Short mmCIF file of C-alpha atoms and ligand atoms in Angstrom, two decimals:
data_model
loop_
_atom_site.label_atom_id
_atom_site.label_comp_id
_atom_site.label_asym_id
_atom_site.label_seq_id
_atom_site.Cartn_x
_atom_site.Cartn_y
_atom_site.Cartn_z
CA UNK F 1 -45.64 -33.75 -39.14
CA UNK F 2 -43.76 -35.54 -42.34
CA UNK F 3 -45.70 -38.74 -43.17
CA UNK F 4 -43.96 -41.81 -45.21
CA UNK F 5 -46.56 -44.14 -46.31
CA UNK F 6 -45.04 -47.41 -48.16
CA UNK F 7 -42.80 -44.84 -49.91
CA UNK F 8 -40.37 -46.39 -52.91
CA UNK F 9 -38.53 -44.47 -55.41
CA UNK F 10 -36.77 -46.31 -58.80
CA UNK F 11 -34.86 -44.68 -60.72
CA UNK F 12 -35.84 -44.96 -64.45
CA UNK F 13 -32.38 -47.16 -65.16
CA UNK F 14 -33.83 -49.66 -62.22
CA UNK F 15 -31.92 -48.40 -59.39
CA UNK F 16 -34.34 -48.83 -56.45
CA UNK F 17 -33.34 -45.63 -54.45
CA UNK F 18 -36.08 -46.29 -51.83
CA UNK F 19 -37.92 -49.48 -50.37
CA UNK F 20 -40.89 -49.11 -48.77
CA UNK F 21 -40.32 -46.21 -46.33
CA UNK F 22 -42.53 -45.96 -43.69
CA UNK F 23 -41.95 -42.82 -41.16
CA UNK F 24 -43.67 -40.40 -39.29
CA UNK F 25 -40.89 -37.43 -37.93
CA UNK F 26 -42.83 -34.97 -35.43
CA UNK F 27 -42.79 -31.25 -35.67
CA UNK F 28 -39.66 -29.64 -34.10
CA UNK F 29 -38.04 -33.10 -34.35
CA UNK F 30 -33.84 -33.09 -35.00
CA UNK F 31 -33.59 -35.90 -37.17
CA UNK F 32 -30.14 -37.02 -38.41
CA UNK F 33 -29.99 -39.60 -41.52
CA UNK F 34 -27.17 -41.89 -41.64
CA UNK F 35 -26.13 -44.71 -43.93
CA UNK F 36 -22.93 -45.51 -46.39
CA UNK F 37 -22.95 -43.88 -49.54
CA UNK F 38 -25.75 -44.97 -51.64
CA UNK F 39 -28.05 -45.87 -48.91
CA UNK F 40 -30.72 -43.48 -50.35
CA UNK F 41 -30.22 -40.68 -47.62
CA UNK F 42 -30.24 -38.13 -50.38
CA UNK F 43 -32.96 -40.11 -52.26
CA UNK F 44 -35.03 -40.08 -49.24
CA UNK F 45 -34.88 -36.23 -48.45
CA UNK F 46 -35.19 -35.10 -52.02
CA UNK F 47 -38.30 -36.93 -52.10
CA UNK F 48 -40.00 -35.01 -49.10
CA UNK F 49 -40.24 -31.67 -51.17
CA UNK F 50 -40.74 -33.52 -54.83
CA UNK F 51 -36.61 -32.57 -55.84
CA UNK F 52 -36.72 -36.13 -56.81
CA UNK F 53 -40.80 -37.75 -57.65
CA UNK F 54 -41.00 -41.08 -55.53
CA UNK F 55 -42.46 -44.29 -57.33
CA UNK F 56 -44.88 -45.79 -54.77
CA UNK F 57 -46.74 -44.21 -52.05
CA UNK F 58 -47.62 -41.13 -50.81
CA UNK F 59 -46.03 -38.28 -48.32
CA UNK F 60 -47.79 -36.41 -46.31
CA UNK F 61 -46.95 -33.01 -44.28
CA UNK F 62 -49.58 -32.29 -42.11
CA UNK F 63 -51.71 -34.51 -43.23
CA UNK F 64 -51.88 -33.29 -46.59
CA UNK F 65 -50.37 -35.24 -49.98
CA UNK F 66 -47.67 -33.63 -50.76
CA UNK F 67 -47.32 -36.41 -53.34
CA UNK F 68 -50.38 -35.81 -54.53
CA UNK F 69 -50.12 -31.90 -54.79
CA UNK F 70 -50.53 -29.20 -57.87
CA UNK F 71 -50.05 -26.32 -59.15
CA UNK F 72 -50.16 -23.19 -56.95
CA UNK F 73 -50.58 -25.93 -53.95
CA UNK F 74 -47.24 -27.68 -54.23
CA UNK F 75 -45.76 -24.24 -54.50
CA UNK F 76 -47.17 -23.36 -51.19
CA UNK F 77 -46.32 -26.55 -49.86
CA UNK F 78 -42.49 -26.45 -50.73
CA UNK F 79 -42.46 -22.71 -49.57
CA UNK F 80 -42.82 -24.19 -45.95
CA UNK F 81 -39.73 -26.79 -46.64
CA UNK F 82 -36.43 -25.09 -47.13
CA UNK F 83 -33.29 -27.10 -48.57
CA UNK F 84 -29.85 -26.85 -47.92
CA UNK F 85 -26.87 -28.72 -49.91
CA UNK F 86 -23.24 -29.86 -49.71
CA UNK F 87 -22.33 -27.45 -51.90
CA UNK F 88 -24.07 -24.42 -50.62
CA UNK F 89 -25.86 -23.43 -54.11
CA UNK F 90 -25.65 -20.28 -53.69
CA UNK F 91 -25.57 -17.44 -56.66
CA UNK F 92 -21.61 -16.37 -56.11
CA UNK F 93 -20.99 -13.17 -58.03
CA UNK F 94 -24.40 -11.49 -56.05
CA UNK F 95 -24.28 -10.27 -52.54
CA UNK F 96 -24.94 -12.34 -49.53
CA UNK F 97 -27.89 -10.38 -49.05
CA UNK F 98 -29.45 -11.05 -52.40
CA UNK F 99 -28.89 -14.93 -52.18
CA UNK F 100 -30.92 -14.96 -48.84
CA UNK F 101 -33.69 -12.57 -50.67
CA UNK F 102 -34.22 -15.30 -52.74
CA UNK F 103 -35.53 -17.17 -50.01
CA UNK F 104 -38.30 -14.73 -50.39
CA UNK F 105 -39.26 -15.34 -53.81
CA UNK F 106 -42.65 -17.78 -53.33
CA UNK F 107 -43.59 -14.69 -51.47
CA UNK F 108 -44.04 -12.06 -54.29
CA UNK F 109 -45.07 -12.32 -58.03
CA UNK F 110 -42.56 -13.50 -60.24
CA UNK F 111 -42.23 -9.95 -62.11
CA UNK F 112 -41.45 -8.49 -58.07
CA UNK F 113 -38.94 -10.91 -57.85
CA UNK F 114 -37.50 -10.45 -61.52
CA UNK F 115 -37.02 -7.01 -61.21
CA UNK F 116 -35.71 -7.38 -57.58
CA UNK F 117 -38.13 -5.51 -55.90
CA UNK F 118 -38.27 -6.58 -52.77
CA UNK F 119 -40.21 -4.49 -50.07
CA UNK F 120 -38.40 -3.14 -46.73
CA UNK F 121 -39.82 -5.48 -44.56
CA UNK F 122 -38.07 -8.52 -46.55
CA UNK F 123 -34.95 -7.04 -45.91
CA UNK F 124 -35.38 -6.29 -42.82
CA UNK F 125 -35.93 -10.38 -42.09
CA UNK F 126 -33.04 -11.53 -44.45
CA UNK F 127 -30.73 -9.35 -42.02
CA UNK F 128 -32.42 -10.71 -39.32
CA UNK F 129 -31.86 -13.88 -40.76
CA UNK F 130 -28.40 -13.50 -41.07
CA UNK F 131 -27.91 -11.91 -37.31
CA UNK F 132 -29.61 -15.30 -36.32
CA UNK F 133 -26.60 -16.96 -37.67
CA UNK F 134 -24.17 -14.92 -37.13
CA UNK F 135 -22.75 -13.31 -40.18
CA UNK F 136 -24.78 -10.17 -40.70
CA UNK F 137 -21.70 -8.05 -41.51
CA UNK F 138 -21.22 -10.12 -44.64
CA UNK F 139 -24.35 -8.94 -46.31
CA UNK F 140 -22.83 -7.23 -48.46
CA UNK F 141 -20.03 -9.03 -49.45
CA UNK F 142 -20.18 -11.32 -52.21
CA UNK F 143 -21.01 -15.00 -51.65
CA UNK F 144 -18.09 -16.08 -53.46
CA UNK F 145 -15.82 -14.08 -50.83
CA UNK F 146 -16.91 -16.45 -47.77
CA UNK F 147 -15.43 -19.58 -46.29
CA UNK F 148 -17.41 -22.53 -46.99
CA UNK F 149 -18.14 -22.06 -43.54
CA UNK F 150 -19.58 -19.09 -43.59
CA UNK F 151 -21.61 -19.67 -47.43
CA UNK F 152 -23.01 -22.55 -45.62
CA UNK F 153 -24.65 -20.47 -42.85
CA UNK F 154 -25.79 -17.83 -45.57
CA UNK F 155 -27.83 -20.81 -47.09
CA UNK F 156 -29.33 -21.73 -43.63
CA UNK F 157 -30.01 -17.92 -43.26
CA UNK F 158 -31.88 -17.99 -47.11
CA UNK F 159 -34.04 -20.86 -45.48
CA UNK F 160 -34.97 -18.91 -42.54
CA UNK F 161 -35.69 -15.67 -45.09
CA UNK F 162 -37.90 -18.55 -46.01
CA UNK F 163 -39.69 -18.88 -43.06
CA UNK F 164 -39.28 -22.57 -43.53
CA UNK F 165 -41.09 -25.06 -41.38
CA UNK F 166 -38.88 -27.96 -42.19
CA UNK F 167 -35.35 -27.79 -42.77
CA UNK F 168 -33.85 -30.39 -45.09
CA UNK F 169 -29.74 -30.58 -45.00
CA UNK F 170 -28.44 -33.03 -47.17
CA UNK F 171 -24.83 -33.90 -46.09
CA UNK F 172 -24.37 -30.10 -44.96
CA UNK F 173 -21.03 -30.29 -43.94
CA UNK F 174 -19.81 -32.68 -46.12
CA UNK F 175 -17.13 -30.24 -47.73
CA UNK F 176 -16.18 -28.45 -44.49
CA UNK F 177 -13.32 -29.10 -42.16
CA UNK F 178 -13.93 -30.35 -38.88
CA UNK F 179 -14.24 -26.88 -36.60
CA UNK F 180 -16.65 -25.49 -39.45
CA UNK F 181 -18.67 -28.60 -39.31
CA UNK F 182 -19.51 -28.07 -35.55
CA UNK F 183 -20.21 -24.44 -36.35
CA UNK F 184 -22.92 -25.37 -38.93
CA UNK F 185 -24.01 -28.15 -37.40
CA UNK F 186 -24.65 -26.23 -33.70
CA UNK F 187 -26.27 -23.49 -35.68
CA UNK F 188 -29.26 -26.31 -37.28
CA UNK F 189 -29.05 -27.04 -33.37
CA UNK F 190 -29.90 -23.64 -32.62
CA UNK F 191 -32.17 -22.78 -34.46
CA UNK F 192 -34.20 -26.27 -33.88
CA UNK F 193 -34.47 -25.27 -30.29
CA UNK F 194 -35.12 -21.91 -30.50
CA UNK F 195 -38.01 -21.60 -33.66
CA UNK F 196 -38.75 -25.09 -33.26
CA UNK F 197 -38.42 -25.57 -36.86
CA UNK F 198 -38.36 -29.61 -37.74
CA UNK F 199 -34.70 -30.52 -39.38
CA UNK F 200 -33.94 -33.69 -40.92
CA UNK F 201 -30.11 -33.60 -41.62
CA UNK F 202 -28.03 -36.66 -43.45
CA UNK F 203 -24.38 -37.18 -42.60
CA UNK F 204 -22.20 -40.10 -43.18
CA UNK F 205 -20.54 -40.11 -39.79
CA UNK F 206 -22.24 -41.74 -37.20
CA UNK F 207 -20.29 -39.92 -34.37
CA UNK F 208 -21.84 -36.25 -35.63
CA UNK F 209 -25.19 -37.75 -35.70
CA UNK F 210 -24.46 -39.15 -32.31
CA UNK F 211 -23.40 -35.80 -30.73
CA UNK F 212 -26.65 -33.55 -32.35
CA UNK F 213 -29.44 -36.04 -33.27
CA UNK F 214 -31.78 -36.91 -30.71
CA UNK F 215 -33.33 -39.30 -33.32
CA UNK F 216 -31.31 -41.63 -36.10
CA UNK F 217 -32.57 -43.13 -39.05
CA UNK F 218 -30.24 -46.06 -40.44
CA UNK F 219 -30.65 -46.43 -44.68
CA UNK F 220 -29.38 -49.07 -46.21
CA UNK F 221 -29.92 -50.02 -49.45
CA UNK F 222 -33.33 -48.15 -49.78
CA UNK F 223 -35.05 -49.56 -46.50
CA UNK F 224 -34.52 -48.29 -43.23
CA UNK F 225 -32.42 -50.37 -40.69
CA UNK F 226 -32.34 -48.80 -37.23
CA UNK F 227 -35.17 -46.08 -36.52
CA UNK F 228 -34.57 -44.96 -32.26
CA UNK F 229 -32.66 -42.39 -30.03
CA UNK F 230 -29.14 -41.98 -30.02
CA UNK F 231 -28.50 -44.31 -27.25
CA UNK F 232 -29.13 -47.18 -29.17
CA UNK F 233 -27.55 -46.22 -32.52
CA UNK F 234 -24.50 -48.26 -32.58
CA UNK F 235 -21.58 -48.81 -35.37
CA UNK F 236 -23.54 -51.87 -36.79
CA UNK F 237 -26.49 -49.65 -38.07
P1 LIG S 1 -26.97 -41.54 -50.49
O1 LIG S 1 -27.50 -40.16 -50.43
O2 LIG S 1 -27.25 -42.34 -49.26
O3 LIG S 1 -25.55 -41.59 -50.90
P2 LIG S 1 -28.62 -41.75 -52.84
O4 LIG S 1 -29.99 -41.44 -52.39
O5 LIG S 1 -27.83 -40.69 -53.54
O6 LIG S 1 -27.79 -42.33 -51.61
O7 LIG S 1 -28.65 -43.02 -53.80
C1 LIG S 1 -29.43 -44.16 -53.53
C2 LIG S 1 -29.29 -45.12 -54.70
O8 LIG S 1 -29.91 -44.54 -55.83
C3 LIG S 1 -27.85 -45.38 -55.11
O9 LIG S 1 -27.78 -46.71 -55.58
C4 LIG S 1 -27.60 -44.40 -56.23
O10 LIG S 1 -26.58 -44.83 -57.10
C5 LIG S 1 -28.95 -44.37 -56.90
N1 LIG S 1 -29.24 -43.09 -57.59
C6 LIG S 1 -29.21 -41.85 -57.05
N2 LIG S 1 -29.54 -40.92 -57.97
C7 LIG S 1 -29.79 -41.61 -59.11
C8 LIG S 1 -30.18 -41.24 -60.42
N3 LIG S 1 -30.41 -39.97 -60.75
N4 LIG S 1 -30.35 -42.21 -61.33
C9 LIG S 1 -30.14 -43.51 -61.00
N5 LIG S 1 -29.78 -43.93 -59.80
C10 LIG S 1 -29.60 -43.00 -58.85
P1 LIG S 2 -24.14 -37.26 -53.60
O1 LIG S 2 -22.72 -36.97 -53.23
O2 LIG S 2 -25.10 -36.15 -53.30
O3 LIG S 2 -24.63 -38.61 -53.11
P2 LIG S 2 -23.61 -38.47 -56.12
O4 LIG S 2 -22.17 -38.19 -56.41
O5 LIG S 2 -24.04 -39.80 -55.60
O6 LIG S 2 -24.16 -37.31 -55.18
O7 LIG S 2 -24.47 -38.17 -57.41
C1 LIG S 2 -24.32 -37.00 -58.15
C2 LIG S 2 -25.47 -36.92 -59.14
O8 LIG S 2 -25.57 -38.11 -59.91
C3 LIG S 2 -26.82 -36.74 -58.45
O9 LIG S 2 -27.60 -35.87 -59.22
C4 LIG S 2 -27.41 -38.14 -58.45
O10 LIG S 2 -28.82 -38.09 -58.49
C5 LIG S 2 -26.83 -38.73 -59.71
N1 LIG S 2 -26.57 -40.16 -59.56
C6 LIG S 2 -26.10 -40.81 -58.48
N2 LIG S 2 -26.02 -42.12 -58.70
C7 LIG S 2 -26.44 -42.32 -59.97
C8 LIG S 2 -26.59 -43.46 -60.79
N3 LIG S 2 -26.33 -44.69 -60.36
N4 LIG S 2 -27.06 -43.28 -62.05
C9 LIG S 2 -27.36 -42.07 -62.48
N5 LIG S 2 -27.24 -40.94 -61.76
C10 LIG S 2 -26.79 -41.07 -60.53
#
């Protein structure tokens, strides 16, 4: 469970980002963001594994301050949340293979992960990971070599390598054409159902979030404006 308690976020120039978010999103939830640009959709997720440090008020994920968390705790913490971005941010002249190893770094000692070490069993799950999603046969290609499509799967596979409990996609398939959008956007789907992992996507088109999300959240200008199922999210919000 992802807790917002009177949540606000300024940016040191004065921009207020957030305004008082309050939210509770359940485990296994499919939560889609949506607001114009600006809103604070990207504000708001960043905040929920400390990408971006919020202002005022506290998070909590499982009852536990993430807000509030050090050291070898917040590590933990943000090993459970894994974070995928419009553009992909993956390491392109390495394999596919190695980018979703890295999902396996808060696993192993940072001299294991230096060197590359990784034991069997962690690639055994990254190729799993990547079967999940359908692009094993690329592990060994370069990432630079795939569609944005497919890079964009190979960073939901490096969150699974993860073993992430929460999935956070900000504006995933923002830079992909329309047909690759529904590929990525039905494989979040997937995976929601099927490993129950909680995934709180943003998008700027209402129709997308309309056709996946069984829950929208409306930002505007920092606060939300529409909180409800799908039925009820109309053009207005
Ligand atoms: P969205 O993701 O909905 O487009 P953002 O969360 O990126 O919105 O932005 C929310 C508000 O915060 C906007 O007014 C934006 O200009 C501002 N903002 C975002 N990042 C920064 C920053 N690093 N410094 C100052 N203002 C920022
Ligand atoms: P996005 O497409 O993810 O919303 P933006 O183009 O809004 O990204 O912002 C790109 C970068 O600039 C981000 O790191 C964001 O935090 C920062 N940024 C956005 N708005 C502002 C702002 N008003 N002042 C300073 N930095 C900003």
């Amino acid at each position: 469970m992802i807790q917002f308690e009177k949540v606000s976020k300024v940016y040191p120039n004065g921009t207020v980002g957030l305004n008082n978010i309050n939210l509770t999103i359940q485990p296994g939830e499919f939560v889609v963001i949506v607001g114009l640009s600006g809103a604070g959709k990207s504000t708001l997720l960043r905040s929920i594994n400390r990408l971006h440090e919020i202002t005022d008020g506290h998070i909590k994920i499982d009852g536990k301050s993430i807000t509030a968390a050090r050291g070898a705790e917040l590590r933990r913490m943000r090993r459970d949340i894994g974070m995928i971005f419009q553009s992909f941010n993956l390491v392109k002249r390495v394999s596919v293979l190695r980018n979703v190893l890295s999902g396996r770094v808060g696993y192993h000692s940072t001299l294991t992960t230096l060197l590359g070490l990784f034991p069997k069993e962690d690639i055994e799950l990254c190729l799993k990971a990547l079967e999940r999603v359908n692009i094993r046969e690329k592990a060994y290609s370069r990432a630079d070599e795939l569609s944005g499509g497919q890079q964009q799967r190979v960073s939901i596979a490096r969150a699974l390598a993860q073993e992430a409990k929460i999935i956070l996609a900000d504006e995933p398939v923002a830079s992909l054409d329309p047909l690759t959008t529904r590929q990525v956007m039905d494989d979040l789907k997937r995976i929601n159902q099927e490993l129950g992992i909680t995934t709180i996507v943003n998008l700027h088109f209402i129709d997308l979030a309309r056709e996946y999300a069984t829950r929208i959240i409306g930002l505007r200008a920092g606060q939300v404006v529409f909180d409800g199922p799908v039925e009820e999210a109309t053009d207005e919000k």
